[in-house]
Amino acid sequence: MIRRKDEQTVEYKCIRGGNGDTEMRRLLNGADEMYGKGRMFNLMTLAPGNTIGRHTHEGDNEIFYFLSGTGEYDDNGTITTVGPGDVAVCHDGQAHCVKNTGDVPLEFIALILYS
Amino acid sequence: MIRRKDEQTVEYKCIRGGNGDTEMRRLLNGADEMYGKGRMFNLMTLAPGNTIGRHTHEGDNEIFYFLSGTGEYDDNGTITTVGPGDVAVCHDGQAHCVKNTGDVPLEFIALILYS
């Protein structure tokens, strides 16, 4: 099955009380298309200054793979700068958040797998 | 957990009898880091002319998300052109292969989830 860019669902949503909306492009349509193994495989885009609010994962694990831009990432309490090529993993029971601290969009793949 | 680009494992491997080696950058270290839900979350890079050979998935499902370049994709028997933004899903029991038909690297995320 091929899903072209213009056939993908795109949502704009304030996530976890963050600043501004995040563009969420569904590469797979959530849990329905993930064979019972997870609930998200998205391309996420944060505009400059925007954030995903801090939240704790319970029952699942989230992996970010950063494609472009510059961000500040809270890795369960440790603040670090992230950019293209970095992988961030938030395990079940841990917390994270991310902010676009640059002047171009911060793009990353977000994959959520169940525990 | 943050894994920087220079901390990731990169392998070069001829895949499924394809032409040339594929660069496989492990964003997660296979099944060991996928919570029992899958066995691959890689950035794959095919040089111009190189291919991943045709193969059938049995017991798992593979999703490609194309980031850059141009390829010819065999979607279980249907040949199509793929490029940035396209998603290709090979369900359990289906076959696929891909060739870089352009003159720049063909880059894509490869995610394998168990059935």
mmCIF file of C-alpha atoms in Angstrom:
data_model
loop_
_atom_site.group_PDB
_atom_site.id
_atom_site.type_symbol
_atom_site.label_atom_id
_atom_site.label_comp_id
_atom_site.label_asym_id
_atom_site.label_seq_id
_atom_site.Cartn_x
_atom_site.Cartn_y
_atom_site.Cartn_z
ATOM 1 C CA MET A 1 0.000 0.000 0.000
ATOM 2 C CA ILE A 2 1.296 3.419 -0.955
ATOM 3 C CA ARG A 3 0.060 6.536 0.816
ATOM 4 C CA ARG A 4 1.111 9.710 -0.929
ATOM 5 C CA LYS A 5 1.776 12.910 0.930
ATOM 6 C CA ASP A 6 -1.562 14.426 -0.153
ATOM 7 C CA GLU A 7 -3.442 11.347 1.106
ATOM 8 C CA GLN A 8 -2.077 11.605 4.650
ATOM 9 C CA THR A 9 -4.071 13.065 7.510
ATOM 10 C CA VAL A 10 -2.641 16.248 8.992
ATOM 11 C CA GLU A 11 -3.861 17.699 12.269
ATOM 12 C CA TYR A 12 -2.895 20.842 14.160
ATOM 13 C CA LYS A 13 -3.170 20.421 17.871
ATOM 14 C CA CYS A 14 -1.944 21.943 21.116
ATOM 15 C CA ILE A 15 -0.208 18.963 22.710
ATOM 16 C CA ARG A 16 -0.076 18.468 26.477
ATOM 17 C CA GLY A 17 -0.593 22.140 27.236
ATOM 18 C CA GLY A 18 2.327 23.215 25.079
ATOM 19 C CA ASN A 19 2.747 26.582 23.388
ATOM 20 C CA GLY A 20 1.024 26.774 19.997
ATOM 21 C CA ASP A 21 -0.196 24.009 17.752
ATOM 22 C CA THR A 22 1.951 21.132 16.548
ATOM 23 C CA GLU A 23 1.502 19.883 12.995
ATOM 24 C CA MET A 24 0.911 16.145 13.240
ATOM 25 C CA ARG A 25 1.187 14.296 9.942
ATOM 26 C CA ARG A 26 -0.036 10.737 10.342
ATOM 27 C CA LEU A 27 2.264 8.412 8.404
ATOM 28 C CA LEU A 28 0.193 5.596 9.843
ATOM 29 C CA ASN A 29 -3.305 6.240 11.150
ATOM 30 C CA GLY A 30 -2.484 5.598 14.782
ATOM 31 C CA ALA A 31 -3.371 2.402 16.631
ATOM 32 C CA ASP A 32 -5.670 1.239 13.808
ATOM 33 C CA GLU A 33 -2.702 0.698 11.504
ATOM 34 C CA MET A 34 -0.007 -0.394 13.928
ATOM 35 C CA TYR A 35 -0.864 -4.067 14.334
ATOM 36 C CA GLY A 36 -1.605 -3.658 18.041
ATOM 37 C CA LYS A 37 1.998 -2.668 18.703
ATOM 38 C CA GLY A 38 1.698 1.067 19.150
ATOM 39 C CA ARG A 39 -0.411 4.147 18.586
ATOM 40 C CA MET A 40 1.629 6.738 16.710
ATOM 41 C CA PHE A 41 3.953 7.006 13.725
ATOM 42 C CA ASN A 42 3.874 10.667 12.777
ATOM 43 C CA LEU A 43 5.949 13.413 11.249
ATOM 44 C CA MET A 44 5.714 16.250 13.776
ATOM 45 C CA THR A 45 6.491 19.894 12.999
ATOM 46 C CA LEU A 46 6.868 22.587 15.635
ATOM 47 C CA ALA A 47 7.043 26.224 14.517
ATOM 48 C CA PRO A 48 9.743 28.414 16.113
ATOM 49 C CA GLY A 49 8.962 29.029 19.776
ATOM 50 C CA ASN A 50 6.319 26.314 19.953
ATOM 51 C CA THR A 51 6.431 23.455 22.425
ATOM 52 C CA ILE A 52 4.961 20.090 23.295
ATOM 53 C CA GLY A 53 4.161 20.270 26.991
ATOM 54 C CA ARG A 54 5.853 18.087 29.570
ATOM 55 C CA HIS A 55 4.119 14.764 30.136
ATOM 56 C CA THR A 56 4.833 11.310 31.522
ATOM 57 C CA HIS A 57 4.372 8.171 29.449
ATOM 58 C CA GLU A 58 2.370 5.428 31.080
ATOM 59 C CA GLY A 59 2.020 2.089 29.339
ATOM 60 C CA ASP A 60 3.966 3.137 26.290
ATOM 61 C CA ASN A 61 7.288 4.504 25.081
ATOM 62 C CA GLU A 62 7.984 7.333 22.642
ATOM 63 C CA ILE A 63 10.895 7.679 20.244
ATOM 64 C CA PHE A 64 11.709 10.957 18.493
ATOM 65 C CA TYR A 65 14.037 11.080 15.508
ATOM 66 C CA PHE A 66 14.973 14.665 14.671
ATOM 67 C CA LEU A 67 15.153 15.545 10.985
ATOM 68 C CA SER A 68 15.633 19.317 10.897
ATOM 69 C CA GLY A 69 15.760 22.403 13.080
ATOM 70 C CA THR A 70 17.022 22.944 16.608
ATOM 71 C CA GLY A 71 15.252 22.176 19.851
ATOM 72 C CA GLU A 72 15.566 22.006 23.592
ATOM 73 C CA TYR A 73 14.585 18.580 24.871
ATOM 74 C CA ASP A 74 13.760 17.635 28.447
ATOM 75 C CA ASP A 75 14.932 14.035 28.776
ATOM 76 C CA ASN A 76 13.159 13.031 31.993
ATOM 77 C CA GLY A 77 14.633 16.025 33.796
ATOM 78 C CA THR A 78 17.868 16.520 31.873
ATOM 79 C CA ILE A 79 17.738 19.453 29.462
ATOM 80 C CA THR A 80 19.713 19.109 26.240
ATOM 81 C CA THR A 81 19.917 20.585 22.757
ATOM 82 C CA VAL A 82 18.717 18.387 19.918
ATOM 83 C CA GLY A 83 18.993 18.598 16.163
ATOM 84 C CA PRO A 84 19.149 16.572 12.951
ATOM 85 C CA GLY A 85 20.230 12.971 13.474
ATOM 86 C CA ASP A 86 19.526 12.811 17.206
ATOM 87 C CA VAL A 87 17.291 10.092 18.644
ATOM 88 C CA ALA A 88 15.441 10.652 21.934
ATOM 89 C CA VAL A 89 13.716 7.810 23.756
ATOM 90 C CA CYS A 90 11.176 8.360 26.527
ATOM 91 C CA HIS A 91 10.611 5.028 28.243
ATOM 92 C CA ASP A 92 7.438 4.025 30.030
ATOM 93 C CA GLY A 93 7.286 5.950 33.328
ATOM 94 C CA GLN A 94 9.552 8.760 32.141
ATOM 95 C CA ALA A 95 8.645 12.331 31.229
ATOM 96 C CA HIS A 96 9.671 14.542 28.346
ATOM 97 C CA CYS A 97 8.920 17.724 26.451
ATOM 98 C CA VAL A 98 10.418 19.625 23.556
ATOM 99 C CA LYS A 99 10.660 23.230 22.375
ATOM 100 C CA ASN A 100 11.685 24.668 19.034
ATOM 101 C CA THR A 101 14.473 27.080 20.015
ATOM 102 C CA GLY A 102 15.569 27.843 16.453
ATOM 103 C CA ASP A 103 14.228 30.064 13.701
ATOM 104 C CA VAL A 104 13.103 27.316 11.319
ATOM 105 C CA PRO A 105 10.585 24.493 11.829
ATOM 106 C CA LEU A 106 11.651 21.651 14.122
ATOM 107 C CA GLU A 107 10.743 18.401 12.375
ATOM 108 C CA PHE A 108 10.879 14.954 13.885
ATOM 109 C CA ILE A 109 9.440 11.486 13.526
ATOM 110 C CA ALA A 110 7.428 10.393 16.581
ATOM 111 C CA LEU A 111 6.940 6.676 17.160
ATOM 112 C CA ILE A 112 4.943 5.367 20.122
ATOM 113 C CA LEU A 113 5.224 1.664 20.974
ATOM 114 C CA TYR A 114 3.287 0.000 23.763
ATOM 115 C CA SER A 115 5.134 -1.508 26.722
ATOM 116 C CA MET B 1 17.830 8.657 26.638
ATOM 117 C CA ILE B 2 19.496 10.623 23.879
ATOM 118 C CA ARG B 3 21.474 8.847 21.182
ATOM 119 C CA ARG B 4 23.497 11.243 19.054
ATOM 120 C CA LYS B 5 24.234 10.577 15.406
ATOM 121 C CA ASP B 6 27.831 9.554 16.175
ATOM 122 C CA GLU B 7 26.621 7.047 18.806
ATOM 123 C CA GLN B 8 24.366 5.169 16.383
ATOM 124 C CA THR B 9 25.356 1.883 14.779
ATOM 125 C CA VAL B 10 25.733 2.002 11.012
ATOM 126 C CA GLU B 11 26.040 -1.133 8.906
ATOM 127 C CA TYR B 12 26.537 -1.622 5.184
ATOM 128 C CA LYS B 13 24.857 -4.720 3.914
ATOM 129 C CA CYS B 14 23.603 -6.313 0.716
ATOM 130 C CA ILE B 15 19.931 -6.851 1.541
ATOM 131 C CA ARG B 16 17.923 -9.754 0.143
ATOM 132 C CA GLY B 17 20.204 -10.220 -2.835
ATOM 133 C CA GLY B 18 19.869 -6.618 -3.939
ATOM 134 C CA ASN B 19 22.395 -4.638 -5.953
ATOM 135 C CA GLY B 20 25.108 -3.036 -3.812
ATOM 136 C CA ASP B 21 25.175 -2.380 -0.110
ATOM 137 C CA THR B 22 22.486 -0.461 1.766
ATOM 138 C CA GLU B 23 23.542 1.874 4.562
ATOM 139 C CA MET B 24 21.508 0.880 7.617
ATOM 140 C CA ARG B 25 21.615 3.392 10.455
ATOM 141 C CA ARG B 26 20.057 1.893 13.552
ATOM 142 C CA LEU B 27 17.931 4.546 15.275
ATOM 143 C CA LEU B 28 16.928 1.808 17.693
ATOM 144 C CA ASN B 29 19.074 -1.288 18.092
ATOM 145 C CA GLY B 30 16.580 -3.694 16.567
ATOM 146 C CA ALA B 31 14.404 -6.052 18.580
ATOM 147 C CA ASP B 32 16.408 -5.415 21.770
ATOM 148 C CA GLU B 33 15.098 -1.857 21.972
ATOM 149 C CA MET B 34 11.612 -2.214 20.550
ATOM 150 C CA TYR B 35 9.744 -3.488 23.603
ATOM 151 C CA GLY B 36 8.886 -6.778 21.892
ATOM 152 C CA LYS B 37 6.832 -4.953 19.270
ATOM 153 C CA GLY B 38 9.145 -5.044 16.276
ATOM 154 C CA ARG B 39 12.670 -5.530 15.062
ATOM 155 C CA MET B 40 13.745 -2.505 13.026
ATOM 156 C CA PHE B 41 13.668 1.281 13.196
ATOM 157 C CA ASN B 42 16.384 2.412 10.818
ATOM 158 C CA LEU B 43 17.369 5.206 8.496
ATOM 159 C CA MET B 44 18.188 3.439 5.222
ATOM 160 C CA THR B 45 20.253 4.965 2.426
ATOM 161 C CA LEU B 46 20.550 3.462 -1.038
ATOM 162 C CA ALA B 47 23.141 4.863 -3.439
ATOM 163 C CA PRO B 48 22.036 5.551 -7.034
ATOM 164 C CA GLY B 49 21.373 2.285 -8.862
ATOM 165 C CA ASN B 50 21.353 0.204 -5.700
ATOM 166 C CA THR B 51 18.451 -1.978 -4.653
ATOM 167 C CA ILE B 52 16.964 -3.972 -1.811
ATOM 168 C CA GLY B 53 16.034 -7.326 -3.301
ATOM 169 C CA ARG B 54 12.452 -8.544 -3.519
ATOM 170 C CA HIS B 55 11.302 -10.447 -0.463
ATOM 171 C CA THR B 56 8.109 -11.497 1.276
ATOM 172 C CA HIS B 57 7.357 -10.546 4.876
ATOM 173 C CA GLU B 58 6.284 -13.373 7.116
ATOM 174 C CA GLY B 59 5.211 -12.635 10.662
ATOM 175 C CA ASP B 60 5.889 -8.929 10.414
ATOM 176 C CA ASN B 61 5.062 -5.779 8.490
ATOM 177 C CA GLU B 62 7.385 -3.107 7.120
ATOM 178 C CA ILE B 63 6.706 0.575 6.697
ATOM 179 C CA PHE B 64 8.939 2.834 4.605
ATOM 180 C CA TYR B 65 8.769 6.616 4.878
ATOM 181 C CA PHE B 66 10.718 8.269 2.084
ATOM 182 C CA LEU B 67 12.727 11.347 3.004
ATOM 183 C CA SER B 68 14.778 12.172 -0.095
ATOM 184 C CA GLY B 69 15.666 10.912 -3.536
ATOM 185 C CA THR B 70 13.651 9.009 -6.127
ATOM 186 C CA GLY B 71 12.961 5.312 -6.250
ATOM 187 C CA GLU B 72 11.030 2.573 -7.985
ATOM 188 C CA TYR B 73 9.019 0.563 -5.493
ATOM 189 C CA ASP B 74 7.447 -2.831 -6.048
ATOM 190 C CA ASP B 75 4.316 -2.791 -3.906
ATOM 191 C CA ASN B 76 3.482 -6.512 -3.842
ATOM 192 C CA GLY B 77 3.566 -6.645 -7.625
ATOM 193 C CA THR B 78 2.579 -3.099 -8.515
ATOM 194 C CA ILE B 79 5.517 -0.955 -9.619
ATOM 195 C CA THR B 80 5.392 2.722 -8.726
ATOM 196 C CA THR B 81 7.649 5.735 -8.355
ATOM 197 C CA VAL B 82 8.307 6.942 -4.825
ATOM 198 C CA GLY B 83 9.872 10.061 -3.389
ATOM 199 C CA PRO B 84 9.887 12.406 -0.410
ATOM 200 C CA GLY B 85 6.732 12.242 1.691
ATOM 201 C CA ASP B 86 5.491 8.890 0.404
ATOM 202 C CA VAL B 87 4.667 6.075 2.819
ATOM 203 C CA ALA B 88 4.826 2.438 1.655
ATOM 204 C CA VAL B 89 3.422 -0.394 3.771
ATOM 205 C CA CYS B 90 4.245 -4.042 3.158
ATOM 206 C CA HIS B 91 1.819 -6.123 5.202
ATOM 207 C CA ASP B 92 2.526 -9.602 6.518
ATOM 208 C CA GLY B 93 2.413 -12.026 3.574
ATOM 209 C CA GLN B 94 3.160 -9.358 0.962
ATOM 210 C CA ALA B 95 6.353 -8.796 -1.013
ATOM 211 C CA HIS B 96 8.273 -5.658 -1.849
ATOM 212 C CA CYS B 97 11.552 -4.277 -3.122
ATOM 213 C CA VAL B 98 12.976 -0.863 -3.908
ATOM 214 C CA LYS B 99 15.557 0.624 -6.281
ATOM 215 C CA ASN B 100 17.194 4.030 -6.309
ATOM 216 C CA THR B 101 16.417 5.280 -9.817
ATOM 217 C CA GLY B 102 17.697 8.814 -9.237
ATOM 218 C CA ASP B 103 21.132 10.381 -9.129
ATOM 219 C CA VAL B 104 21.204 11.225 -5.414
ATOM 220 C CA PRO B 105 20.900 8.935 -2.368
ATOM 221 C CA LEU B 106 17.453 7.475 -1.674
ATOM 222 C CA GLU B 107 16.794 7.884 2.050
ATOM 223 C CA PHE B 108 13.930 6.382 3.976
ATOM 224 C CA ILE B 109 12.886 5.353 7.447
ATOM 225 C CA ALA B 110 12.237 1.620 7.748
ATOM 226 C CA LEU B 111 10.009 0.417 10.592
ATOM 227 C CA ILE B 112 9.246 -3.271 11.109
ATOM 228 C CA LEU B 113 6.409 -4.199 13.461
ATOM 229 C CA TYR B 114 5.457 -7.759 14.324
ATOM 230 C CA SER B 115 2.038 -9.105 13.330
#
